[in-house]
Short mmCIF file of C-alpha atoms in Angstrom, two decimals:
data_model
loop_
_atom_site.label_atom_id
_atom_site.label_comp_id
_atom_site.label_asym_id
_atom_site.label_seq_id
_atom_site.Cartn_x
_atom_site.Cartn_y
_atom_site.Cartn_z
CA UNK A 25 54.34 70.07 26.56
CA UNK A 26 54.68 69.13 30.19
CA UNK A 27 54.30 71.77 33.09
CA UNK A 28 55.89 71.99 36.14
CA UNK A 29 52.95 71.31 37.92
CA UNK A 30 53.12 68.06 36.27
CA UNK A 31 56.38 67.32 37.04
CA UNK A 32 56.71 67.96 40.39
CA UNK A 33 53.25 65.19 39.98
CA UNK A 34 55.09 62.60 37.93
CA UNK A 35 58.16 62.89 40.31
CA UNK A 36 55.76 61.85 43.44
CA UNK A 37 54.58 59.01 41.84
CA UNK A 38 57.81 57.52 40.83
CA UNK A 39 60.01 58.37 44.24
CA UNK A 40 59.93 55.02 45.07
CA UNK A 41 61.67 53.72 42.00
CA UNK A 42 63.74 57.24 41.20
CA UNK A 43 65.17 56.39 44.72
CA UNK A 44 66.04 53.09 43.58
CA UNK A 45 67.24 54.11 40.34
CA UNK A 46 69.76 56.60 42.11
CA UNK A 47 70.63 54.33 44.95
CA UNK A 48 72.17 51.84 41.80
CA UNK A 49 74.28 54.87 40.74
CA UNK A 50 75.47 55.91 43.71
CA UNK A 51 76.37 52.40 45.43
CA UNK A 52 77.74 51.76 41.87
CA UNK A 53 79.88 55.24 42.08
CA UNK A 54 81.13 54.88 45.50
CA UNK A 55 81.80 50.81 44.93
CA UNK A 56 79.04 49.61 47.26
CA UNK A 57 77.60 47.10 45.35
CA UNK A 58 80.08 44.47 46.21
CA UNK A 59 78.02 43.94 49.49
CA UNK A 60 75.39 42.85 48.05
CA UNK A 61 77.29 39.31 47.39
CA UNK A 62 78.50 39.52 50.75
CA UNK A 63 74.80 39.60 52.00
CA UNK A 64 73.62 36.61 50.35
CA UNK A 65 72.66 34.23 52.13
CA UNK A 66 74.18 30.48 52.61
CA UNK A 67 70.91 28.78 51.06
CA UNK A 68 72.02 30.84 48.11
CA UNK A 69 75.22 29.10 48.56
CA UNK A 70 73.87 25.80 46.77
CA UNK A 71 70.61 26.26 45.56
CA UNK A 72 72.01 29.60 43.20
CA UNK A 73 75.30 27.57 42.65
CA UNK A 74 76.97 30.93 44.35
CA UNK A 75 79.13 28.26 46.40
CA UNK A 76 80.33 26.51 42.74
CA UNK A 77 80.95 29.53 41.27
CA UNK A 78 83.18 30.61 43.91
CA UNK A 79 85.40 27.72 43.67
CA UNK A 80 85.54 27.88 39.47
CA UNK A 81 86.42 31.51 40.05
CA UNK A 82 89.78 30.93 40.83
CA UNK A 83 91.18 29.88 37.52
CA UNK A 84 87.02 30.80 35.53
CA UNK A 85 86.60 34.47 35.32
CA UNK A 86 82.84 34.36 34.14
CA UNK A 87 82.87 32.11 37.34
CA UNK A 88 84.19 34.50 39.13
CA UNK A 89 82.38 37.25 38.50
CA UNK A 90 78.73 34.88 38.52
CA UNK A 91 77.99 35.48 42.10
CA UNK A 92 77.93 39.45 42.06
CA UNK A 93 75.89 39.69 38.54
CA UNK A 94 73.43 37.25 40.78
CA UNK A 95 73.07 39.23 43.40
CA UNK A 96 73.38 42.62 41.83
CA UNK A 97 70.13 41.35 39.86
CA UNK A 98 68.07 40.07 42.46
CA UNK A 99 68.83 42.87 44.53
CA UNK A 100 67.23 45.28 41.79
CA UNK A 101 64.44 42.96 41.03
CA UNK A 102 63.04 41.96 44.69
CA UNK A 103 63.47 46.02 45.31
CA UNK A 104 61.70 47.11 42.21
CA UNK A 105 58.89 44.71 42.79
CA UNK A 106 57.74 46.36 46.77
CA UNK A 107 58.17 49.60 44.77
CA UNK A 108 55.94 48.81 41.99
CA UNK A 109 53.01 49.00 43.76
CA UNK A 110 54.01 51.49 45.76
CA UNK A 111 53.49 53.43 42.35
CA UNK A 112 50.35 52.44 41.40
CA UNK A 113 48.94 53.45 44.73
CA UNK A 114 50.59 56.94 44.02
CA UNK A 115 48.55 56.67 40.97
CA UNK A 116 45.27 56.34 42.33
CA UNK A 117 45.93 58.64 45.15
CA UNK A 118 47.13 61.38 42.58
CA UNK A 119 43.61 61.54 40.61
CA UNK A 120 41.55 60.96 43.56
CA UNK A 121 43.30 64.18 45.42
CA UNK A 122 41.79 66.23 42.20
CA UNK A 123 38.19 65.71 43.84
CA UNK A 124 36.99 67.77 46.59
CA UNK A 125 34.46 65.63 48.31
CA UNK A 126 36.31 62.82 50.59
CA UNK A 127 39.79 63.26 52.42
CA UNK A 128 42.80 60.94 51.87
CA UNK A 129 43.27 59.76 55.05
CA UNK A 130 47.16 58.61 56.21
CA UNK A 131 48.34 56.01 58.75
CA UNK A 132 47.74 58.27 61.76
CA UNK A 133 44.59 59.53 60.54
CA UNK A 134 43.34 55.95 59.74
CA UNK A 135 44.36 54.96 63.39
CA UNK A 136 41.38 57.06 64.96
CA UNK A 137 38.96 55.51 63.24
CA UNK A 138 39.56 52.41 64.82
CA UNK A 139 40.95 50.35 68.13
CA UNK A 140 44.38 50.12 67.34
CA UNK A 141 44.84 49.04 71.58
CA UNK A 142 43.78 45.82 70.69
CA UNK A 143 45.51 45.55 67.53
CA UNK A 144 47.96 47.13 65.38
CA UNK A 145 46.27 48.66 62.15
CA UNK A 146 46.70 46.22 58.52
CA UNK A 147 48.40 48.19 55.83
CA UNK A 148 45.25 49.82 53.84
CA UNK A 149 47.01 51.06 50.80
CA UNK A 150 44.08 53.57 50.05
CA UNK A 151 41.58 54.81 53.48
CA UNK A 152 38.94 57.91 51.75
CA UNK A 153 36.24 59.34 54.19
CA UNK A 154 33.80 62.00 53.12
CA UNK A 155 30.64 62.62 55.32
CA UNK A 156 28.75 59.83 54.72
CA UNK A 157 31.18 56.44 53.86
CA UNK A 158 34.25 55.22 54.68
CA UNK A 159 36.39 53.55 51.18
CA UNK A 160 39.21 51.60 51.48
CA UNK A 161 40.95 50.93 48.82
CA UNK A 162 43.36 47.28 48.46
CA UNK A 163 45.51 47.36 45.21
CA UNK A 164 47.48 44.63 43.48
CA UNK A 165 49.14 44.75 40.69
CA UNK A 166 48.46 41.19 39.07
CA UNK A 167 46.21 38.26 40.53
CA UNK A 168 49.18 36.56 41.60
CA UNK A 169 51.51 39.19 42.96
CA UNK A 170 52.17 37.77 47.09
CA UNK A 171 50.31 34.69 46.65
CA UNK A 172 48.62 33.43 49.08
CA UNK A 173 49.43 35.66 51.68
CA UNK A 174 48.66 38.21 49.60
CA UNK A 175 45.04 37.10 48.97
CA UNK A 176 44.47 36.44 52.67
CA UNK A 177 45.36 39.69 53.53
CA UNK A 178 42.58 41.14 51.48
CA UNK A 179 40.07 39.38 53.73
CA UNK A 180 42.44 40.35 56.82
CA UNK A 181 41.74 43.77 56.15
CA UNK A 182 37.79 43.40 56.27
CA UNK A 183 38.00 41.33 59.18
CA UNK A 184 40.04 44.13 61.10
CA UNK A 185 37.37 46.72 59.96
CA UNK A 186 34.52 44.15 61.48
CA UNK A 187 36.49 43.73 64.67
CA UNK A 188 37.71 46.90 65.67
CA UNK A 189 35.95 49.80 63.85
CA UNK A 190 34.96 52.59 66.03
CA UNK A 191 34.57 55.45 63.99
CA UNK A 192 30.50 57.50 63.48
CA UNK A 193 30.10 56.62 59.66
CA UNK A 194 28.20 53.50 59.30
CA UNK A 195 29.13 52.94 55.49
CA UNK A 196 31.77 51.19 54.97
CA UNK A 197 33.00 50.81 50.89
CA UNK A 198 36.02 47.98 50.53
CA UNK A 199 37.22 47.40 47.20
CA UNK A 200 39.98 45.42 46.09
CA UNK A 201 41.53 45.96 43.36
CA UNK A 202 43.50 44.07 40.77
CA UNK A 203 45.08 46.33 37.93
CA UNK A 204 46.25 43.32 35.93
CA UNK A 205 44.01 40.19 35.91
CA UNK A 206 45.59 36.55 35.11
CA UNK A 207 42.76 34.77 34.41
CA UNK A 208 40.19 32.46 36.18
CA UNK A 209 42.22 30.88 37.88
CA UNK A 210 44.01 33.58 39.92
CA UNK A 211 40.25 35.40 40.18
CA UNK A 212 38.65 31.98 41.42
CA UNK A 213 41.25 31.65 44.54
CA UNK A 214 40.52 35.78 45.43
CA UNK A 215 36.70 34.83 45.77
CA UNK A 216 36.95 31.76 47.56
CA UNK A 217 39.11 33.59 50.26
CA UNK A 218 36.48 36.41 50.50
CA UNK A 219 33.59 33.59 50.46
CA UNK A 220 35.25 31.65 53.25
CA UNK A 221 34.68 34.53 55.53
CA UNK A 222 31.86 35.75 54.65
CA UNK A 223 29.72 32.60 53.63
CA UNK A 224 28.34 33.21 57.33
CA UNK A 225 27.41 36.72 57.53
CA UNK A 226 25.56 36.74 54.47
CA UNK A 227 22.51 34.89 52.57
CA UNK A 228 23.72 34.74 49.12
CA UNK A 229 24.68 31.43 47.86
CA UNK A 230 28.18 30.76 46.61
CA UNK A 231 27.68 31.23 42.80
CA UNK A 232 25.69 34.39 43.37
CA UNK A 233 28.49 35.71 46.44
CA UNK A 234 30.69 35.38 43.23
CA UNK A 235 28.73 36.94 40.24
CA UNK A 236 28.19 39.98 43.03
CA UNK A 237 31.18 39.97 43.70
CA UNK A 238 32.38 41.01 40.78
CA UNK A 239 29.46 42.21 39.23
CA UNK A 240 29.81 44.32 35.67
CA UNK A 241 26.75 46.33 37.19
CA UNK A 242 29.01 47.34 40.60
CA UNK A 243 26.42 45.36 42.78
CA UNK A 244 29.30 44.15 45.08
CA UNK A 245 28.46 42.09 48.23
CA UNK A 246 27.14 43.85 51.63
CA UNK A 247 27.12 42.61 55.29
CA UNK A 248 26.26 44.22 58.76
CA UNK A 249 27.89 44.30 62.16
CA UNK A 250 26.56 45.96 64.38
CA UNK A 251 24.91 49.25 63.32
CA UNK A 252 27.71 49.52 60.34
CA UNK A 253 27.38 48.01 56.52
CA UNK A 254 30.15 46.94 54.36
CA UNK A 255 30.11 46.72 50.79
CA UNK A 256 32.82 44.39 49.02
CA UNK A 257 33.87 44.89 45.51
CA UNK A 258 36.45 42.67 43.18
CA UNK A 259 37.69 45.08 40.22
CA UNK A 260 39.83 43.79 37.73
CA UNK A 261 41.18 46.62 35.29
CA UNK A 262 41.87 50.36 35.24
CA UNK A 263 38.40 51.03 33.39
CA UNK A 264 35.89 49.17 35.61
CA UNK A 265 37.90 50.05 38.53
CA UNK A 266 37.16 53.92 37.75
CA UNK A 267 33.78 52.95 36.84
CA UNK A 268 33.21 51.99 40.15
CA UNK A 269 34.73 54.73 41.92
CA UNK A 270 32.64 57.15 39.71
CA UNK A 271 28.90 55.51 40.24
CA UNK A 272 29.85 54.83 44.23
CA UNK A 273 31.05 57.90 44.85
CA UNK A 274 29.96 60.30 42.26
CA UNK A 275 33.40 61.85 41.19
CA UNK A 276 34.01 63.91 38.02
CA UNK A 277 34.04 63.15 34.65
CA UNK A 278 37.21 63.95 34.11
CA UNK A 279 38.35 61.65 36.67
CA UNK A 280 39.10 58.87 33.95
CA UNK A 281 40.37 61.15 31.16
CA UNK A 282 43.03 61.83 34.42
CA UNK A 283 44.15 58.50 34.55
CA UNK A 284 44.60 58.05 31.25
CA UNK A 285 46.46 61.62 30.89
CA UNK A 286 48.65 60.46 34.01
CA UNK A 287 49.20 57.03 32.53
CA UNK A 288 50.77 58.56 29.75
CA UNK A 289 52.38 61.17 31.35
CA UNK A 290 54.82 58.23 33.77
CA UNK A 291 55.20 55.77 30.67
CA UNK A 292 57.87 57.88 28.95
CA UNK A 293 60.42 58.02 31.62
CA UNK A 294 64.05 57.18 31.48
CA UNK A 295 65.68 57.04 34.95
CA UNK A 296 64.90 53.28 35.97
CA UNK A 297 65.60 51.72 32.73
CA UNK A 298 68.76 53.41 32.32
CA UNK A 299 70.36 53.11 35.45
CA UNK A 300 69.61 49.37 35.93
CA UNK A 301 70.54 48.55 31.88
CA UNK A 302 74.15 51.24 32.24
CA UNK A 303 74.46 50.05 35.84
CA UNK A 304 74.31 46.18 35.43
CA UNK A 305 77.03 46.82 32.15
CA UNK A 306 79.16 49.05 33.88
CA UNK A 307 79.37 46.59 36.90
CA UNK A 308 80.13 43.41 34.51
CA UNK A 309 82.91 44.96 32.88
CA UNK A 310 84.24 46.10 36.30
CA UNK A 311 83.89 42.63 37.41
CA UNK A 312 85.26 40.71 34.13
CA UNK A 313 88.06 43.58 33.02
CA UNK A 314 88.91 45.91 36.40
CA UNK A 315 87.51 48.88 34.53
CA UNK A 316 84.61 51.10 34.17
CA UNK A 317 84.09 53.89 32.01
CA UNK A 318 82.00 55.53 34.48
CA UNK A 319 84.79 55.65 36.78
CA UNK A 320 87.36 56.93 33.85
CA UNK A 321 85.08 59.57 32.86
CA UNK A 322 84.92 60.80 36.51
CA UNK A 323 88.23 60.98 36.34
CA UNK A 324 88.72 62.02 32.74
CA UNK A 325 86.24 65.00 33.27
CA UNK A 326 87.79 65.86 36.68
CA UNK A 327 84.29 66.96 38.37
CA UNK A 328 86.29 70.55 38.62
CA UNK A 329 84.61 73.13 41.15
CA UNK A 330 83.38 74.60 37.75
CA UNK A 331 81.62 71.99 36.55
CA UNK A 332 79.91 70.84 39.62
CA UNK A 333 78.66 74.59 39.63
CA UNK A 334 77.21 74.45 36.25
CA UNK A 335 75.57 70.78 37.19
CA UNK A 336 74.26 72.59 40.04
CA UNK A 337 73.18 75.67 38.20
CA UNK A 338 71.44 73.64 35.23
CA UNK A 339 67.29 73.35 35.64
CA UNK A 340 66.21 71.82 32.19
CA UNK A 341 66.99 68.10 30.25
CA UNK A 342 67.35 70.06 27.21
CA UNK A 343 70.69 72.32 29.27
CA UNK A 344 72.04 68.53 30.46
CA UNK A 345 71.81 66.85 27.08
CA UNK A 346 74.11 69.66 25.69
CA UNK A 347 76.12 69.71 28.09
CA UNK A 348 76.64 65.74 27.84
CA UNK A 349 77.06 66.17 24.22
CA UNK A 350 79.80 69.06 24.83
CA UNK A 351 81.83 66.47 26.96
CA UNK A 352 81.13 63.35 24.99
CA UNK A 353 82.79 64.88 21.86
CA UNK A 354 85.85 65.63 23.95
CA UNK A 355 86.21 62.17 25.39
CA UNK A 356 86.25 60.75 22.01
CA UNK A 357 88.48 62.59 20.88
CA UNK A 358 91.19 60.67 23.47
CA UNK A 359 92.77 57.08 22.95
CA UNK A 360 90.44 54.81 24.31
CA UNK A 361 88.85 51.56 23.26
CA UNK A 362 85.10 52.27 22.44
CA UNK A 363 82.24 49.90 24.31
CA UNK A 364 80.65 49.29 20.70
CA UNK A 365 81.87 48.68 17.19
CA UNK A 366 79.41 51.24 15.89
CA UNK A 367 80.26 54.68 16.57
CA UNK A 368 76.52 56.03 16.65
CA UNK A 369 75.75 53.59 20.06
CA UNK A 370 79.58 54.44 21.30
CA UNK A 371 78.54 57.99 21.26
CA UNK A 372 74.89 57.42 22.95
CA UNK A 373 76.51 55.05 25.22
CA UNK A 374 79.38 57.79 26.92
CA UNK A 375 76.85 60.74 26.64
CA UNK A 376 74.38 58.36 28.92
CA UNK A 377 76.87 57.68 31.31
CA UNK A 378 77.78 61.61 31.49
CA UNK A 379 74.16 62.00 31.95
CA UNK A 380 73.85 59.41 34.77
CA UNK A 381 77.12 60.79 36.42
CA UNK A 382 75.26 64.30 36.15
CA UNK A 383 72.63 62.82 38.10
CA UNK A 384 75.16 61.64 41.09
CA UNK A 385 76.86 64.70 41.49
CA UNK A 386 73.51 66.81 41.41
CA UNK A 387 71.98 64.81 44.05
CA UNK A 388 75.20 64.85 46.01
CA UNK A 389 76.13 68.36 45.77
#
């Protein structure tokens, strides 16, 4: 069973998407999603067919309705997408903060180790220091997530390190790495960007600059500047990426049985899914039929001083569920239309909402 301790972990991870998940409920709630249409902008207009499905709208209701299901989409999908690897960098910092021997540095901390006068620090999403190296740590989560400029800021961030590093420790570890890999093609652009730069600072030949590179024996690809020495890795994939942490910096055993624990832990949660999949429905209907039943169950169930209390008051999933279940039953037994033919997802589909309306007032109150 799951601890509090892990919790409270699991919850740090996922902020950046729980925040998401709740800022869909509450814009949804408080009927703030409308402005995301109004914020599209004119290319939109033609390219999207936003402008044609304005005019159809008149006398069309699915034409009507088109332009705020397209931007109530891409607004979740362009938001979940920065978040996403804001997660798996909350990953990797979240096992690595289990080991004693190196300190996670953040943005200010980073700052000291280098010139930041001259220019303003690149976004490392991972800086360690222990007593003898420096690791920085670059993540993506596929080969082709950013494109290009994605790939050239990789090499941006060693060529910031070479230009304006200032700090006492003259090891410098830079790996970047790619959780998901694509395939060759994807991996032969990321080593051609790190071979156009480097091509002149070190000896090795192009085909052996890539086999280092990415090298099953963690060999990597070193240069100097000045008195300093940085060594470039290319990981693709959770294992060999751990691999590597755990022969260059000699980290537990347990630090991949973590991971995999942690992995586990995050991949059976229910906040993002639901609110985007309740949320998108709940806003169609509003759009096509001037009704939601998130809005009539507010209503229905009052939100009395009481209640809010006992949403307040409630700690455990297990206390909510019942509680959902309590109110569901009473809803049904009113005259309304049902969102499903079969009673069973009718049922799951109010006590949800009561659930996600739950999670509203609890934040709110």
């Amino acid at each position: 069973m799951i601890n509090d301790t892990e919790i409270a972990e699991i919850k740090e991870i996922l902020k950046s998407p729980l925040d998401l998940s709740f800022r869909l409920i509450s814009d949804f709630i408080e009927n703030n999603l409308d402005m995301l249409r109004e914020n599209l902008d004119k290319i939109k207009g033609f390219v999207a067919g936003i402008d044609s499905a304005t005019k159809r709208g008149k006398n069309y209701v699915i034409a009507s309705m088109y332009p705020y299901y397209f931007a109530f989409h891409q607004y979740v999908h362009s938001s979940f997408r920065a978040r996403q690897g804001k997660v798996l960098e909350e990953i990797i910092k979240s096992i690595l903060m289990k080991e004693k021997d190196f300190a996670i540095l953040n943005k200010i901390e980073q700052k000291k180790e280098f010139d930041t006068s001259k220019k303003n620090l690149p976004d490392y999403d991972i800086f360690l220091k222990s007593n003898d190296r420096l690791v920085i740590i670059q993540i993506r989560s596929r080969d082709d997530t950013g494109g290009t400029t994605a790939k050239t800021s990789l090499v941006e961030g060693i060529k910031y390190i070479e230009e304006f590093y200032k700090g006492s420790i003259n090891n410098i570890e830079y790996i970047a790495f790619v959780w998901e890999g694509l395939g060759e093609q994807q991996q032969g652009t990321t080593k051609e960007k790190f071979y156009d730069y480097l091509k002149g600072k070190t000896s090795l030949n192009k085909e052996e600059f890539f086999r280092r590179l990415v090298s099953v024996n963690k060999e990597g690809v070193d240069f100097e500047f000045g008195k300093n020495k940085l060594n470039l890795y290319l990981v693709y994939g959770q294992d060999d990426f751990v691999d590597l942490l755990s022969e260059k910096l000699i980290l537990s055993e347990n630090l991949k049985k973590n991971l995999i624990k942690l992995l586990q832990l995050i991949s059976d949660w229910d906040d993002f899914w639901m609110a985007y999949q309740y949320i998108g429905l709940e806003y169609e209907r509003l759009k096509l039929h001037k009704f939601s039943y998130i809005h009539y169950l507010i209503k229905e169930l009052g939100i009395t001083k009481d209640l809010r209390n006992t949403i307040k008051k409630i700690s455990s999933l297990d206390e909510y569920i019942l509680l959902a279940d309590k109110l569901t039953s009473e809803v049904l037994k009113k005259d309304i239309d049902l969102p499903f033919r079969n009673g069973k997802d009718s049922y799951i589909y109010i006590r949800d909402l009561i659930l996600i309306i739950f999670i509203y007032y609890k934040r709110k109150i």
